[in-house]
mmCIF file of C-alpha atoms in Angstrom:
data_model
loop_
_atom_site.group_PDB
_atom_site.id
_atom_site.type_symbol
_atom_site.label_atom_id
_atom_site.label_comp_id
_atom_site.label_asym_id
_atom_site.label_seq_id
_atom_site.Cartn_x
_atom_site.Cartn_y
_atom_site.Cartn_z
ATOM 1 C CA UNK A 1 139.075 134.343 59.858
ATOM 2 C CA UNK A 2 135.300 135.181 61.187
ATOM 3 C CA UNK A 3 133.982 133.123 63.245
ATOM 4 C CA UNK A 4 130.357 133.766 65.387
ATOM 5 C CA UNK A 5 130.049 130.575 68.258
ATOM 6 C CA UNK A 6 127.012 130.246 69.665
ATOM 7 C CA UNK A 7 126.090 128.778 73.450
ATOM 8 C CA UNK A 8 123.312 128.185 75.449
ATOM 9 C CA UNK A 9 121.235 126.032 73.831
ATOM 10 C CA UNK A 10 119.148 122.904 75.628
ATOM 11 C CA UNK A 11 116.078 121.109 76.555
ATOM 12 C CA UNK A 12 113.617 123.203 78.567
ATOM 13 C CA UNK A 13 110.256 122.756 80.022
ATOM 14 C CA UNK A 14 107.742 125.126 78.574
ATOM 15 C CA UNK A 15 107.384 128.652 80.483
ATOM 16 C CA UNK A 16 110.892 128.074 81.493
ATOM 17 C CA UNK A 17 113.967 130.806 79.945
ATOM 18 C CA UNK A 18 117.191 129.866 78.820
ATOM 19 C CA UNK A 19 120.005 132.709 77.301
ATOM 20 C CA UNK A 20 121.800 131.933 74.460
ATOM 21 C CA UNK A 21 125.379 133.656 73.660
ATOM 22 C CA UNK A 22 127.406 134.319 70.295
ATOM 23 C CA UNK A 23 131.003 135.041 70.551
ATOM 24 C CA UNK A 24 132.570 136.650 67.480
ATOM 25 C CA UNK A 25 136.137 136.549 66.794
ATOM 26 C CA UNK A 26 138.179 137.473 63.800
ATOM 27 C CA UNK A 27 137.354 140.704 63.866
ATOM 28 C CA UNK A 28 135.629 143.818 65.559
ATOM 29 C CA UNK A 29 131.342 144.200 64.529
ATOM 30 C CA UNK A 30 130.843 147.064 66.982
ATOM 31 C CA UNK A 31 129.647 149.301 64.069
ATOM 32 C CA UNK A 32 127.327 146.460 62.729
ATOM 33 C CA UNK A 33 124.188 144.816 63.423
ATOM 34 C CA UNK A 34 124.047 141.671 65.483
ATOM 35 C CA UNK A 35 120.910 139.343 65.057
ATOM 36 C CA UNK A 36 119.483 136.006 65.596
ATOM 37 C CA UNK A 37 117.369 133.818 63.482
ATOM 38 C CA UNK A 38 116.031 130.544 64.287
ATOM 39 C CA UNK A 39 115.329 127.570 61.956
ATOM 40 C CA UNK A 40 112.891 124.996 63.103
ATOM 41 C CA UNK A 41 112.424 121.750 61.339
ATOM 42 C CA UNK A 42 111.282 121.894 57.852
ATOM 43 C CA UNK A 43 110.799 125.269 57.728
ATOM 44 C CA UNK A 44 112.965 128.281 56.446
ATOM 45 C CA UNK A 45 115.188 130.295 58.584
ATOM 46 C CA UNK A 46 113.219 133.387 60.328
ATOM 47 C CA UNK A 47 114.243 136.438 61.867
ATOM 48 C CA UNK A 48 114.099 136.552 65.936
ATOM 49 C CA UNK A 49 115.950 139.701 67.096
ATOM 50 C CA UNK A 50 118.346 142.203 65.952
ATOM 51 C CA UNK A 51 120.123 145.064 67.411
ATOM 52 C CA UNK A 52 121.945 148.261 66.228
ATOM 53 C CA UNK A 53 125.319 148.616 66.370
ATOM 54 C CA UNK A 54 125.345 151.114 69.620
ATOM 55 C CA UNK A 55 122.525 149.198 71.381
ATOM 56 C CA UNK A 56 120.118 151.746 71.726
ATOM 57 C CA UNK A 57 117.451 149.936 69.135
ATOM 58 C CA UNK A 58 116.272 146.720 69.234
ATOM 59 C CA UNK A 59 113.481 144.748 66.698
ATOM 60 C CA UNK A 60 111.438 141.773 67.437
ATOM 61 C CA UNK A 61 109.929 139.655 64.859
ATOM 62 C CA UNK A 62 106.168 139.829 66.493
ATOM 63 C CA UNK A 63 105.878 136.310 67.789
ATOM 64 C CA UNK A 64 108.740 136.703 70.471
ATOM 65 C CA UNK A 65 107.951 140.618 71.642
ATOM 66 C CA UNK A 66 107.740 140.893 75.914
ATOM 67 C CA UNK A 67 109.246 137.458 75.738
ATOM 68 C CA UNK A 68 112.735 137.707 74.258
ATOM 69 C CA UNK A 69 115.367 140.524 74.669
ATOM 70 C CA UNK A 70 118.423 141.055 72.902
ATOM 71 C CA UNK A 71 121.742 142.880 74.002
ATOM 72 C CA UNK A 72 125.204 143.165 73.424
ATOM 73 C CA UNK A 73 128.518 143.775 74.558
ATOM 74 C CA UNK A 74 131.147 145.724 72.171
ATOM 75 C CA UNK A 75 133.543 145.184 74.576
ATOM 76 C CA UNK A 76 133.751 140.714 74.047
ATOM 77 C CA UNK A 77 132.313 141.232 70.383
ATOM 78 C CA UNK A 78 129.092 139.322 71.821
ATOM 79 C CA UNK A 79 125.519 139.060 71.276
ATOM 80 C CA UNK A 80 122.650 137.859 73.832
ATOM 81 C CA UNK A 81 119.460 136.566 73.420
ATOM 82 C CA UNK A 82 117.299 135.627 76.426
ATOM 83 C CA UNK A 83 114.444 134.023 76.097
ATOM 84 C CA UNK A 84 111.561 133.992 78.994
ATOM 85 C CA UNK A 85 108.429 132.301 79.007
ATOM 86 C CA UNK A 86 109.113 129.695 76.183
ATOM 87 C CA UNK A 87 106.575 128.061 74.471
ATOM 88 C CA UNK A 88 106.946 124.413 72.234
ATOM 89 C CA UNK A 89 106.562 126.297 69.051
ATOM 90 C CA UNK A 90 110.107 128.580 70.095
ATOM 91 C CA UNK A 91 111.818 124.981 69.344
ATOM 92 C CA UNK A 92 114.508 125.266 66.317
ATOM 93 C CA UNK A 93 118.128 126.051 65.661
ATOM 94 C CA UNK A 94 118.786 129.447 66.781
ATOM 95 C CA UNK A 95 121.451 131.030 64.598
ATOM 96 C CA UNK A 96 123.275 134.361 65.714
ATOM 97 C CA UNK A 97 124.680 136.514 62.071
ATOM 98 C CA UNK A 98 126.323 139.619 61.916
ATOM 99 C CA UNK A 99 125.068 142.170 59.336
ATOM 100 C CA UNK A 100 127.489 143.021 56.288
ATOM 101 C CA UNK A 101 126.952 146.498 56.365
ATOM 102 C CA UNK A 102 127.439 148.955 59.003
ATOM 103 C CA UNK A 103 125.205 151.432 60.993
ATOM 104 C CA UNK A 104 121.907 149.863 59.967
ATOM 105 C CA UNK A 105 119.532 146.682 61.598
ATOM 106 C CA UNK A 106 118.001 144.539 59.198
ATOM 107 C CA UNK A 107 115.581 142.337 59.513
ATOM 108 C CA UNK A 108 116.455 139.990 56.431
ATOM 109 C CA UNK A 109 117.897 137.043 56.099
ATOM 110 C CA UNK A 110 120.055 138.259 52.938
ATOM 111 C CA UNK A 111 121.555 141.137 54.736
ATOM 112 C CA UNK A 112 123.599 139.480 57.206
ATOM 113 C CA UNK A 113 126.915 138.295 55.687
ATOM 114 C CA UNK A 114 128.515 136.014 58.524
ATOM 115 C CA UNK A 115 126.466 133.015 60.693
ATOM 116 C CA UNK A 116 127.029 131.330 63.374
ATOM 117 C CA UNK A 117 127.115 127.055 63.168
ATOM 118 C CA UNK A 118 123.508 127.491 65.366
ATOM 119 C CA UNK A 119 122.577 125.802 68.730
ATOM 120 C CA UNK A 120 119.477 123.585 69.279
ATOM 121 C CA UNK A 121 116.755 124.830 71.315
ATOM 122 C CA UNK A 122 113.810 122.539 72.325
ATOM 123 C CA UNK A 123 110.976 123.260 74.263
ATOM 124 C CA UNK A 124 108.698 120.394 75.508
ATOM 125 C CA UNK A 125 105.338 121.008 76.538
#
């Protein structure tokens, strides 16, 4: 059984960082995308980040470029997201999902096949 578990999540004062981890057991993704998403209230889910299978490429949805930066580790099946310089409108669920088909990075919502349960991320101003 898949499971993604996302950490790192918490209250932070604006312009402050916090990382945020997804651990994915079950099975192997190091030939598949790993991204995060973020859901803040009222509002749909939204691409953050994603990253290729290898690491070598990385997207950023435009609102969190220079601030955020993705990476993995093939090696504990685990995706990172840090997050510098946060700002009030960063608040939301962040979400971690692995894409459902190999050797690509996608940057929609319908392409990633399992989800993590999401950690809460507020930013207070």
């Amino acid at each position: 059984q898949v499971q993604l578990v996302e950490s790192g999540g918490g209250l932070v004062q604006a312009g402050g960082s916090l990382t945020l981890s997804c651990a994915a057991s079950g099975r192997t993704f190091s030939t598949y995308a790993m991204g995060w998403f973020r859901q803040a209230p009222g509002k749909e889910r939204t691409f953050v980040a994603t990253i290729t299978w290898n690491g070598r490429s990385t997207y950023y949805t435009d609102s969190v470029k220079g601030r955020f930066t993705i990476s993995r580790d093939n090696a504990k099946n685990t995706v990172y997201l840090r997050m510098n310089s946060l700002k009030p409108e960063d608040t939301a669920v962040y979400y971690c999902a692995v894409d459902s088909t190999p050797l690509r990075a996608p940057t929609s919502r319908a392409d990633y096949g399992y989800w993590g349960q999401g950690t809460q991320v507020t930013v207070s101003s």
